Amino acid sequence: MIVKTPPLGWNSWNTFGSNINEQLIREMADAMVETGLRDAGYEYLVIDDCWSLRERNEKDELVADPEKFPSGMKAVADYVHSKGLKFGMYSCNGTLTCAGYPSSFDHEFIDAKTFADWGVDFLKYDNCNRPLSYSGRLLYKRMGLALANCGRDILFSACNWGAEESQNWIKETGAHMWRSTGDINDSWASIKDIAEKQVRLLPTNGQGCFNDMDMLVVGMGGKGNVGMGGCTLEEYRTHFSVWALFGSPLMIGCDIRNMSQEIKDILMNKEILAINQDPACRQPFAVPMIQEDWFAWKAWVRYLEGGDIAVGFFNFGDTPLYPTLALTEIGLGRVSGKALRVRDIWADKDLGVRKDHLSVYMEPHCCVMLRCSVVDA
Ligand code: GLA
């Protein structure tokens, strides 16, 4: 199975934590269709930790908690599939999951078969409670091999938070995406921290195995399992833009049954999603300009398939900024005889043709996302 663009979907953890059940998952499947998220490309509906009983059955298999999931996981998977979505589940490489439920250590092949029998299409695989003598590097390979031999295409989403320098070996394991940083929470500080830590890992991102910056907090509004202070709309827009431009999988974490129009407009912005899903999956580069502190201001540029250029300006600082990007820094400039036709995506505005530079204005924590086409000067 080859995954060509960053996976898109929804995951239960950020808002619901252990408070999950069959009814909720069915409602989420319905909401993915009714809100238009599915048609915008969000495909996977993923149940995170806390879905199982505390004990395996007599055949040593994992068992869905019958109080939470009275119809069983196969029925839930069938419902999710009937909505034109794909179904994801969660396990872990240790003896217990991060929340203390039975986990797949030494049960990799039997669990992969169980997931395949239920109709699972995506497995998030965590990194807690590992016996000390086993490396993640080995245990992720075990599950990668088990999934590759389970008789069903199951996307392997490794979740080891970038531990053990996993950027150096994660592709050995068969992972299709891998958590490159620690857990997100619904605060501006967390968004900023993850974005900054991602920078050195960008060269490892690419088609087939994507750097996962963690589930989105867009729209959480400080509520739910990882809800902290919450963020402003502008901060959510910047968060979404960075994740999209950096080529991360986009797994929504808010309660999609109750999204405001503003939140829908962020999560379903077609032009931002098109950059995230650009088939070339190239890494963005920082334009080497201006100040030492990359958060102060810096443009992130990504060459897209077909010759267009995406440019993201992010103001992670606390004062307004007016950055300028010289076109010579991105391969153009007077001598090329070319210029850029510029579109401001969030403002939904065509800005005309620029020959020398791009200048924008940003309030603190805001961003500007441009899509530019190369034209004759
Ligand atoms: C870890 C993961 C989270 C979530 C929890 C569940 O912390 O990084 O994304 O899956 O475990 O317990």
PDB file of C-alpha atoms in Angstrom, residues 53-313:
ATOM      1  CA  LEU A  53     -12.024  -4.272  27.605  1.00  0.00           C
ATOM      2  CA  ARG A  54      -9.240  -4.495  30.193  1.00  0.00           C
ATOM      3  CA  GLU A  55      -8.672  -8.190  29.370  1.00  0.00           C
ATOM      4  CA  ARG A  56      -8.159 -10.153  26.180  1.00  0.00           C
ATOM      5  CA  ASN A  57     -10.563 -13.058  25.460  1.00  0.00           C
ATOM      6  CA  GLU A  58      -9.748 -16.778  25.761  1.00  0.00           C
ATOM      7  CA  LYS A  59      -8.289 -16.728  22.227  1.00  0.00           C
ATOM      8  CA  ASP A  60      -5.943 -13.939  23.329  1.00  0.00           C
ATOM      9  CA  GLU A  61      -7.727 -11.400  21.120  1.00  0.00           C
ATOM     10  CA  LEU A  62      -8.567  -7.792  21.922  1.00  0.00           C
ATOM     11  CA  VAL A  63     -12.249  -7.260  22.720  1.00  0.00           C
ATOM     12  CA  ALA A  64     -14.242  -4.095  22.165  1.00  0.00           C
ATOM     13  CA  ASP A  65     -15.884  -2.927  25.397  1.00  0.00           C
ATOM     14  CA  PRO A  66     -19.501  -4.161  24.997  1.00  0.00           C
ATOM     15  CA  GLU A  67     -20.860  -1.316  27.083  1.00  0.00           C
ATOM     16  CA  LYS A  68     -19.275   1.288  24.857  1.00  0.00           C
ATOM     17  CA  PHE A  69     -19.677  -0.659  21.616  1.00  0.00           C
ATOM     18  CA  PRO A  70     -22.673  -3.000  22.067  1.00  0.00           C
ATOM     19  CA  SER A  71     -22.908  -3.896  18.366  1.00  0.00           C
ATOM     20  CA  GLY A  72     -19.195  -4.769  18.173  1.00  0.00           C
ATOM     21  CA  MET A  73     -16.458  -3.142  16.113  1.00  0.00           C
ATOM     22  CA  LYS A  74     -17.324  -4.854  12.857  1.00  0.00           C
ATOM     23  CA  ALA A  75     -20.765  -3.226  12.930  1.00  0.00           C
ATOM     24  CA  VAL A  76     -19.204   0.168  13.663  1.00  0.00           C
ATOM     25  CA  ALA A  77     -16.760  -0.312  10.787  1.00  0.00           C
ATOM     26  CA  ASP A  78     -19.635  -1.304   8.481  1.00  0.00           C
ATOM     27  CA  TYR A  79     -21.510   1.855   9.424  1.00  0.00           C
ATOM     28  CA  VAL A  80     -18.475   4.045   8.813  1.00  0.00           C
ATOM     29  CA  HIS A  81     -17.907   2.354   5.453  1.00  0.00           C
ATOM     30  CA  SER A  82     -21.569   2.789   4.502  1.00  0.00           C
ATOM     31  CA  LYS A  83     -20.974   6.542   4.733  1.00  0.00           C
ATOM     32  CA  GLY A  84     -18.162   6.384   2.204  1.00  0.00           C
ATOM     33  CA  LEU A  85     -15.507   6.791   4.902  1.00  0.00           C
ATOM     34  CA  LYS A  86     -12.582   4.693   6.078  1.00  0.00           C
ATOM     35  CA  PHE A  87     -12.340   3.317   9.600  1.00  0.00           C
ATOM     36  CA  GLY A  88      -9.360   3.762  11.915  1.00  0.00           C
ATOM     37  CA  MET A  89      -8.450   2.262  15.270  1.00  0.00           C
ATOM     38  CA  TYR A  90      -5.692   2.498  17.870  1.00  0.00           C
ATOM     39  CA  SER A  91      -3.253   0.211  19.624  1.00  0.00           C
ATOM     40  CA  CYS A  92       0.225   0.482  21.088  1.00  0.00           C
ATOM     41  CA  ASN A  93       3.565  -1.338  20.999  1.00  0.00           C
ATOM     42  CA  GLY A  94       3.835  -1.887  24.794  1.00  0.00           C
ATOM     43  CA  THR A  95       2.068  -4.195  27.198  1.00  0.00           C
ATOM     44  CA  LEU A  96      -0.548  -1.524  27.891  1.00  0.00           C
ATOM     45  CA  THR A  97      -1.735   1.442  25.853  1.00  0.00           C
ATOM     46  CA  CYS A  98      -0.955   4.945  27.083  1.00  0.00           C
ATOM     47  CA  ALA A  99      -4.288   4.976  28.933  1.00  0.00           C
ATOM     48  CA  GLY A 100      -3.678   1.501  30.400  1.00  0.00           C
ATOM     49  CA  TYR A 101      -5.694  -0.822  28.141  1.00  0.00           C
ATOM     50  CA  PRO A 102      -4.345  -4.097  26.691  1.00  0.00           C
ATOM     51  CA  SER A 103      -1.836  -3.383  23.986  1.00  0.00           C
ATOM     52  CA  SER A 104      -0.162  -5.259  21.139  1.00  0.00           C
ATOM     53  CA  PHE A 105       3.291  -6.174  22.498  1.00  0.00           C
ATOM     54  CA  ASP A 106       3.908  -9.830  21.565  1.00  0.00           C
ATOM     55  CA  HIS A 107       0.411  -9.909  20.005  1.00  0.00           C
ATOM     56  CA  GLU A 108       1.198  -8.003  16.812  1.00  0.00           C
ATOM     57  CA  PHE A 109       0.093 -10.635  14.313  1.00  0.00           C
ATOM     58  CA  ILE A 110      -3.032 -11.705  16.177  1.00  0.00           C
ATOM     59  CA  ASP A 111      -4.100  -8.069  16.650  1.00  0.00           C
ATOM     60  CA  ALA A 112      -3.420  -7.160  13.029  1.00  0.00           C
ATOM     61  CA  LYS A 113      -5.686 -10.061  12.052  1.00  0.00           C
ATOM     62  CA  THR A 114      -8.411  -8.885  14.447  1.00  0.00           C
ATOM     63  CA  PHE A 115      -8.265  -5.383  12.967  1.00  0.00           C
ATOM     64  CA  ALA A 116      -8.381  -6.800   9.433  1.00  0.00           C
ATOM     65  CA  ASP A 117     -11.384  -9.004  10.339  1.00  0.00           C
ATOM     66  CA  TRP A 118     -13.237  -5.986  11.693  1.00  0.00           C
ATOM     67  CA  GLY A 119     -12.616  -4.004   8.498  1.00  0.00           C
ATOM     68  CA  VAL A 120     -10.115  -1.525   9.896  1.00  0.00           C
ATOM     69  CA  ASP A 121      -8.366   0.685   7.301  1.00  0.00           C
ATOM     70  CA  PHE A 122      -6.010   2.695   9.535  1.00  0.00           C
ATOM     71  CA  LEU A 123      -4.090   1.838  12.704  1.00  0.00           C
ATOM     72  CA  LYS A 124      -2.630   4.476  14.998  1.00  0.00           C
ATOM     73  CA  TYR A 125       0.127   2.740  16.923  1.00  0.00           C
ATOM     74  CA  ASP A 126       1.393   4.328  20.124  1.00  0.00           C
ATOM     75  CA  ASN A 127       4.626   3.962  22.089  1.00  0.00           C
ATOM     76  CA  CYS A 128       3.769   3.592  25.799  1.00  0.00           C
ATOM     77  CA  ASN A 129       4.634   0.878  28.355  1.00  0.00           C
ATOM     78  CA  ARG A 130       7.258  -0.896  26.287  1.00  0.00           C
ATOM     79  CA  PRO A 131       9.325  -3.560  28.038  1.00  0.00           C
ATOM     80  CA  LEU A 132      12.660  -1.838  28.626  1.00  0.00           C
ATOM     81  CA  SER A 133      14.771  -4.228  26.598  1.00  0.00           C
ATOM     82  CA  TYR A 134      12.814  -3.567  23.379  1.00  0.00           C
ATOM     83  CA  SER A 135      13.463  -0.593  21.146  1.00  0.00           C
ATOM     84  CA  GLY A 136      10.726   1.251  19.320  1.00  0.00           C
ATOM     85  CA  ARG A 137      12.757   0.636  16.217  1.00  0.00           C
ATOM     86  CA  LEU A 138      12.103  -3.112  16.535  1.00  0.00           C
ATOM     87  CA  LEU A 139       8.532  -2.945  17.794  1.00  0.00           C
ATOM     88  CA  TYR A 140       7.324  -0.626  15.036  1.00  0.00           C
ATOM     89  CA  LYS A 141       8.816  -3.057  12.535  1.00  0.00           C
ATOM     90  CA  ARG A 142       6.929  -5.934  14.139  1.00  0.00           C
ATOM     91  CA  MET A 143       3.571  -4.262  13.681  1.00  0.00           C
ATOM     92  CA  GLY A 144       4.523  -2.951  10.241  1.00  0.00           C
ATOM     93  CA  LEU A 145       5.208  -6.509   9.147  1.00  0.00           C
ATOM     94  CA  ALA A 146       2.055  -7.840  10.802  1.00  0.00           C
ATOM     95  CA  LEU A 147      -0.098  -5.255   9.012  1.00  0.00           C
ATOM     96  CA  ALA A 148       1.580  -5.898   5.684  1.00  0.00           C
ATOM     97  CA  ASN A 149       0.641  -9.568   6.094  1.00  0.00           C
ATOM     98  CA  CYS A 150      -2.854  -9.274   7.534  1.00  0.00           C
ATOM     99  CA  GLY A 151      -4.654  -9.566   4.209  1.00  0.00           C
ATOM    100  CA  ARG A 152      -6.102  -6.041   4.219  1.00  0.00           C
ATOM    101  CA  ASP A 153      -4.745  -2.626   3.299  1.00  0.00           C
ATOM    102  CA  ILE A 154      -4.295  -0.880   6.635  1.00  0.00           C
ATOM    103  CA  LEU A 155      -2.603   2.501   6.818  1.00  0.00           C
ATOM    104  CA  PHE A 156       0.088   2.343   9.511  1.00  0.00           C
ATOM    105  CA  SER A 157       0.178   5.514  11.597  1.00  0.00           C
ATOM    106  CA  ALA A 158       3.160   5.311  13.944  1.00  0.00           C
ATOM    107  CA  CYS A 159       2.863   7.486  17.043  1.00  0.00           C
ATOM    108  CA  ASN A 160       6.192   7.626  18.865  1.00  0.00           C
ATOM    109  CA  TRP A 161       6.462  11.410  19.159  1.00  0.00           C
ATOM    110  CA  GLY A 162       9.813  11.537  17.376  1.00  0.00           C
ATOM    111  CA  ALA A 163      11.459   9.554  20.198  1.00  0.00           C
ATOM    112  CA  GLU A 164      14.698   7.626  19.598  1.00  0.00           C
ATOM    113  CA  GLU A 165      15.474   9.922  16.625  1.00  0.00           C
ATOM    114  CA  SER A 166      12.788   8.042  14.736  1.00  0.00           C
ATOM    115  CA  GLN A 167      13.195  10.215  11.646  1.00  0.00           C
ATOM    116  CA  ASN A 168      16.291   8.090  10.955  1.00  0.00           C
ATOM    117  CA  TRP A 169      14.504   4.729  10.926  1.00  0.00           C
ATOM    118  CA  ILE A 170      10.738   5.132  10.803  1.00  0.00           C
ATOM    119  CA  LYS A 171      10.584   4.422   7.062  1.00  0.00           C
ATOM    120  CA  GLU A 172      12.132   0.996   7.696  1.00  0.00           C
ATOM    121  CA  THR A 173       9.007  -0.025   9.563  1.00  0.00           C
ATOM    122  CA  GLY A 174       6.397   0.391   6.835  1.00  0.00           C
ATOM    123  CA  ALA A 175       4.795   3.375   8.582  1.00  0.00           C
ATOM    124  CA  HIS A 176       2.794   5.613   6.252  1.00  0.00           C
ATOM    125  CA  MET A 177       2.863   8.503   8.689  1.00  0.00           C
ATOM    126  CA  TRP A 178       4.672   9.077  11.976  1.00  0.00           C
ATOM    127  CA  ARG A 179       4.211  11.449  14.862  1.00  0.00           C
ATOM    128  CA  SER A 180       7.281  13.615  14.735  1.00  0.00           C
ATOM    129  CA  THR A 181       6.634  15.590  17.946  1.00  0.00           C
ATOM    130  CA  GLY A 182       4.897  15.332  21.336  1.00  0.00           C
ATOM    131  CA  ASP A 183       1.199  15.641  22.081  1.00  0.00           C
ATOM    132  CA  ILE A 184      -0.640  18.777  21.063  1.00  0.00           C
ATOM    133  CA  ASN A 185      -3.029  20.667  23.296  1.00  0.00           C
ATOM    134  CA  ASP A 186      -5.485  23.409  22.503  1.00  0.00           C
ATOM    135  CA  SER A 187      -3.240  26.397  23.137  1.00  0.00           C
ATOM    136  CA  TRP A 188      -1.172  28.806  21.074  1.00  0.00           C
ATOM    137  CA  ALA A 189       1.980  27.779  22.988  1.00  0.00           C
ATOM    138  CA  SER A 190       1.547  24.156  21.923  1.00  0.00           C
ATOM    139  CA  ILE A 191       0.954  25.055  18.272  1.00  0.00           C
ATOM    140  CA  LYS A 192       4.044  27.262  18.247  1.00  0.00           C
ATOM    141  CA  ASP A 193       6.186  24.624  19.953  1.00  0.00           C
ATOM    142  CA  ILE A 194       5.226  21.854  17.511  1.00  0.00           C
ATOM    143  CA  ALA A 195       5.722  24.100  14.493  1.00  0.00           C
ATOM    144  CA  GLU A 196       9.185  25.082  15.660  1.00  0.00           C
ATOM    145  CA  LYS A 197      10.229  21.500  16.387  1.00  0.00           C
ATOM    146  CA  GLN A 198       9.068  20.393  12.972  1.00  0.00           C
ATOM    147  CA  VAL A 199      11.503  22.602  11.123  1.00  0.00           C
ATOM    148  CA  ARG A 200      14.558  20.357  11.448  1.00  0.00           C
ATOM    149  CA  LEU A 201      12.462  17.321  10.495  1.00  0.00           C
ATOM    150  CA  LEU A 202      11.033  18.699   7.245  1.00  0.00           C
ATOM    151  CA  PRO A 203      13.622  16.974   5.023  1.00  0.00           C
ATOM    152  CA  THR A 204      12.324  13.591   6.172  1.00  0.00           C
ATOM    153  CA  ASN A 205       8.743  14.324   5.109  1.00  0.00           C
ATOM    154  CA  GLY A 206       7.505  13.108   1.762  1.00  0.00           C
ATOM    155  CA  GLN A 207       5.331  10.824  -0.266  1.00  0.00           C
ATOM    156  CA  GLY A 208       4.714   7.399   1.272  1.00  0.00           C
ATOM    157  CA  CYS A 209       5.581   8.351   4.874  1.00  0.00           C
ATOM    158  CA  PHE A 210       4.402  11.696   6.181  1.00  0.00           C
ATOM    159  CA  ASN A 211       5.559  13.666   9.221  1.00  0.00           C
ATOM    160  CA  ASP A 212       2.511  13.855  11.471  1.00  0.00           C
ATOM    161  CA  MET A 213       2.452  17.063  13.526  1.00  0.00           C
ATOM    162  CA  ASP A 214      -0.476  15.633  15.577  1.00  0.00           C
ATOM    163  CA  MET A 215      -4.218  16.050  15.429  1.00  0.00           C
ATOM    164  CA  LEU A 216      -5.605  19.519  14.812  1.00  0.00           C
ATOM    165  CA  VAL A 217      -7.037  21.575  17.644  1.00  0.00           C
ATOM    166  CA  VAL A 218      -8.872  23.890  15.225  1.00  0.00           C
ATOM    167  CA  GLY A 219     -12.376  24.497  16.541  1.00  0.00           C
ATOM    168  CA  MET A 220     -11.918  22.974  20.003  1.00  0.00           C
ATOM    169  CA  GLY A 221     -12.430  26.309  21.714  1.00  0.00           C
ATOM    170  CA  GLY A 222     -10.712  25.113  24.887  1.00  0.00           C
ATOM    171  CA  LYS A 223     -13.214  22.283  25.385  1.00  0.00           C
ATOM    172  CA  GLY A 224     -12.587  18.564  25.725  1.00  0.00           C
ATOM    173  CA  ASN A 225      -9.776  16.195  26.559  1.00  0.00           C
ATOM    174  CA  VAL A 226      -6.817  18.314  25.434  1.00  0.00           C
ATOM    175  CA  GLY A 227      -8.680  21.619  25.613  1.00  0.00           C
ATOM    176  CA  MET A 228      -6.501  24.128  27.441  1.00  0.00           C
ATOM    177  CA  GLY A 229      -7.081  27.815  27.126  1.00  0.00           C
ATOM    178  CA  GLY A 230      -8.259  27.419  23.540  1.00  0.00           C
ATOM    179  CA  CYS A 231      -7.160  29.674  20.697  1.00  0.00           C
ATOM    180  CA  THR A 232      -8.514  32.576  18.713  1.00  0.00           C
ATOM    181  CA  LEU A 233      -9.904  32.068  15.243  1.00  0.00           C
ATOM    182  CA  GLU A 234      -6.783  33.682  13.792  1.00  0.00           C
ATOM    183  CA  GLU A 235      -4.561  31.314  15.764  1.00  0.00           C
ATOM    184  CA  TYR A 236      -6.533  28.307  14.504  1.00  0.00           C
ATOM    185  CA  ARG A 237      -6.148  29.644  10.951  1.00  0.00           C
ATOM    186  CA  THR A 238      -2.390  29.976  11.398  1.00  0.00           C
ATOM    187  CA  HIS A 239      -2.199  26.486  12.951  1.00  0.00           C
ATOM    188  CA  PHE A 240      -4.095  24.980  10.029  1.00  0.00           C
ATOM    189  CA  SER A 241      -1.985  26.863   7.489  1.00  0.00           C
ATOM    190  CA  VAL A 242       1.336  25.711   8.985  1.00  0.00           C
ATOM    191  CA  TRP A 243       0.202  22.074   9.205  1.00  0.00           C
ATOM    192  CA  ALA A 244      -1.082  22.219   5.618  1.00  0.00           C
ATOM    193  CA  LEU A 245       1.965  23.922   4.123  1.00  0.00           C
ATOM    194  CA  PHE A 246       4.386  21.672   6.021  1.00  0.00           C
ATOM    195  CA  GLY A 247       2.658  18.629   4.499  1.00  0.00           C
ATOM    196  CA  SER A 248       1.317  17.103   7.720  1.00  0.00           C
ATOM    197  CA  PRO A 249      -1.646  14.729   7.794  1.00  0.00           C
ATOM    198  CA  LEU A 250      -4.701  16.739   8.853  1.00  0.00           C
ATOM    199  CA  MET A 251      -6.708  14.840  11.461  1.00  0.00           C
ATOM    200  CA  ILE A 252      -9.459  17.007  12.911  1.00  0.00           C
ATOM    201  CA  GLY A 253      -9.826  16.878  16.687  1.00  0.00           C
ATOM    202  CA  CYS A 254     -12.832  19.084  17.470  1.00  0.00           C
ATOM    203  CA  ASP A 255     -16.465  18.067  17.880  1.00  0.00           C
ATOM    204  CA  ILE A 256     -17.499  18.224  14.235  1.00  0.00           C
ATOM    205  CA  ARG A 257     -21.194  18.057  15.146  1.00  0.00           C
ATOM    206  CA  ASN A 258     -21.011  21.621  16.447  1.00  0.00           C
ATOM    207  CA  MET A 259     -18.695  23.625  14.227  1.00  0.00           C
ATOM    208  CA  SER A 260     -19.254  27.312  13.579  1.00  0.00           C
ATOM    209  CA  GLN A 261     -19.217  28.507   9.989  1.00  0.00           C
ATOM    210  CA  GLU A 262     -15.835  30.177  10.622  1.00  0.00           C
ATOM    211  CA  ILE A 263     -14.317  26.865  11.708  1.00  0.00           C
ATOM    212  CA  LYS A 264     -15.808  25.057   8.706  1.00  0.00           C
ATOM    213  CA  ASP A 265     -14.349  27.748   6.478  1.00  0.00           C
ATOM    214  CA  ILE A 266     -10.903  27.021   7.904  1.00  0.00           C
ATOM    215  CA  LEU A 267     -11.056  23.237   7.755  1.00  0.00           C
ATOM    216  CA  MET A 268     -12.621  23.101   4.313  1.00  0.00           C
ATOM    217  CA  ASN A 269     -10.701  25.822   2.523  1.00  0.00           C
ATOM    218  CA  LYS A 270     -10.157  24.177  -0.845  1.00  0.00           C
ATOM    219  CA  GLU A 271      -7.062  26.141  -1.797  1.00  0.00           C
ATOM    220  CA  ILE A 272      -5.266  25.426   1.480  1.00  0.00           C
ATOM    221  CA  LEU A 273      -6.203  21.750   1.244  1.00  0.00           C
ATOM    222  CA  ALA A 274      -4.925  21.674  -2.346  1.00  0.00           C
ATOM    223  CA  ILE A 275      -1.513  22.852  -1.127  1.00  0.00           C
ATOM    224  CA  ASN A 276      -1.472  20.180   1.585  1.00  0.00           C
ATOM    225  CA  GLN A 277      -2.534  17.546  -0.951  1.00  0.00           C
ATOM    226  CA  ASP A 278      -0.246  18.732  -3.732  1.00  0.00           C
ATOM    227  CA  PRO A 279       0.785  15.525  -5.534  1.00  0.00           C
ATOM    228  CA  ALA A 280       4.490  16.362  -5.581  1.00  0.00           C
ATOM    229  CA  CYS A 281       4.614  16.428  -1.744  1.00  0.00           C
ATOM    230  CA  ARG A 282       7.694  18.666  -1.799  1.00  0.00           C
ATOM    231  CA  GLN A 283       9.107  20.051   1.384  1.00  0.00           C
ATOM    232  CA  PRO A 284       8.778  23.776   2.004  1.00  0.00           C
ATOM    233  CA  PHE A 285      11.869  25.901   2.528  1.00  0.00           C
ATOM    234  CA  ALA A 286      12.414  28.908   4.706  1.00  0.00           C
ATOM    235  CA  VAL A 287      13.574  31.928   2.837  1.00  0.00           C
ATOM    236  CA  PRO A 288      16.861  32.832   4.466  1.00  0.00           C
ATOM    237  CA  MET A 289      16.052  36.346   5.312  1.00  0.00           C
ATOM    238  CA  ILE A 290      15.796  38.775   8.056  1.00  0.00           C
ATOM    239  CA  GLN A 291      16.189  37.712  11.671  1.00  0.00           C
ATOM    240  CA  GLU A 292      17.800  34.999  13.709  1.00  0.00           C
ATOM    241  CA  ASP A 293      14.640  34.011  15.513  1.00  0.00           C
ATOM    242  CA  TRP A 294      12.650  32.111  12.906  1.00  0.00           C
ATOM    243  CA  PHE A 295       9.409  32.820  14.712  1.00  0.00           C
ATOM    244  CA  ALA A 296       9.914  36.548  14.436  1.00  0.00           C
ATOM    245  CA  TRP A 297       9.059  36.342  10.772  1.00  0.00           C
ATOM    246  CA  LYS A 298      10.052  34.228   7.910  1.00  0.00           C
ATOM    247  CA  ALA A 299       8.433  33.140   4.692  1.00  0.00           C
ATOM    248  CA  TRP A 300       7.899  29.463   4.028  1.00  0.00           C
ATOM    249  CA  VAL A 301       7.859  28.645   0.345  1.00  0.00           C
ATOM    250  CA  ARG A 302       6.779  25.457  -1.368  1.00  0.00           C
ATOM    251  CA  TYR A 303       7.112  24.663  -5.046  1.00  0.00           C
ATOM    252  CA  LEU A 304       3.937  22.945  -6.232  1.00  0.00           C
ATOM    253  CA  GLU A 305       3.335  20.452  -8.984  1.00  0.00           C
ATOM    254  CA  GLY A 306       2.842  22.282 -12.295  1.00  0.00           C
ATOM    255  CA  GLY A 307       5.044  25.259 -11.406  1.00  0.00           C
ATOM    256  CA  ASP A 308       2.948  27.298  -8.983  1.00  0.00           C
ATOM    257  CA  ILE A 309       4.472  28.461  -5.707  1.00  0.00           C
ATOM    258  CA  ALA A 310       2.823  28.508  -2.283  1.00  0.00           C
ATOM    259  CA  VAL A 311       4.098  31.105   0.164  1.00  0.00           C
ATOM    260  CA  GLY A 312       3.171  31.198   3.849  1.00  0.00           C
ATOM    261  CA  PHE A 313       3.997  34.157   6.085  1.00  0.00           C
TER     262      PHE A 313
END
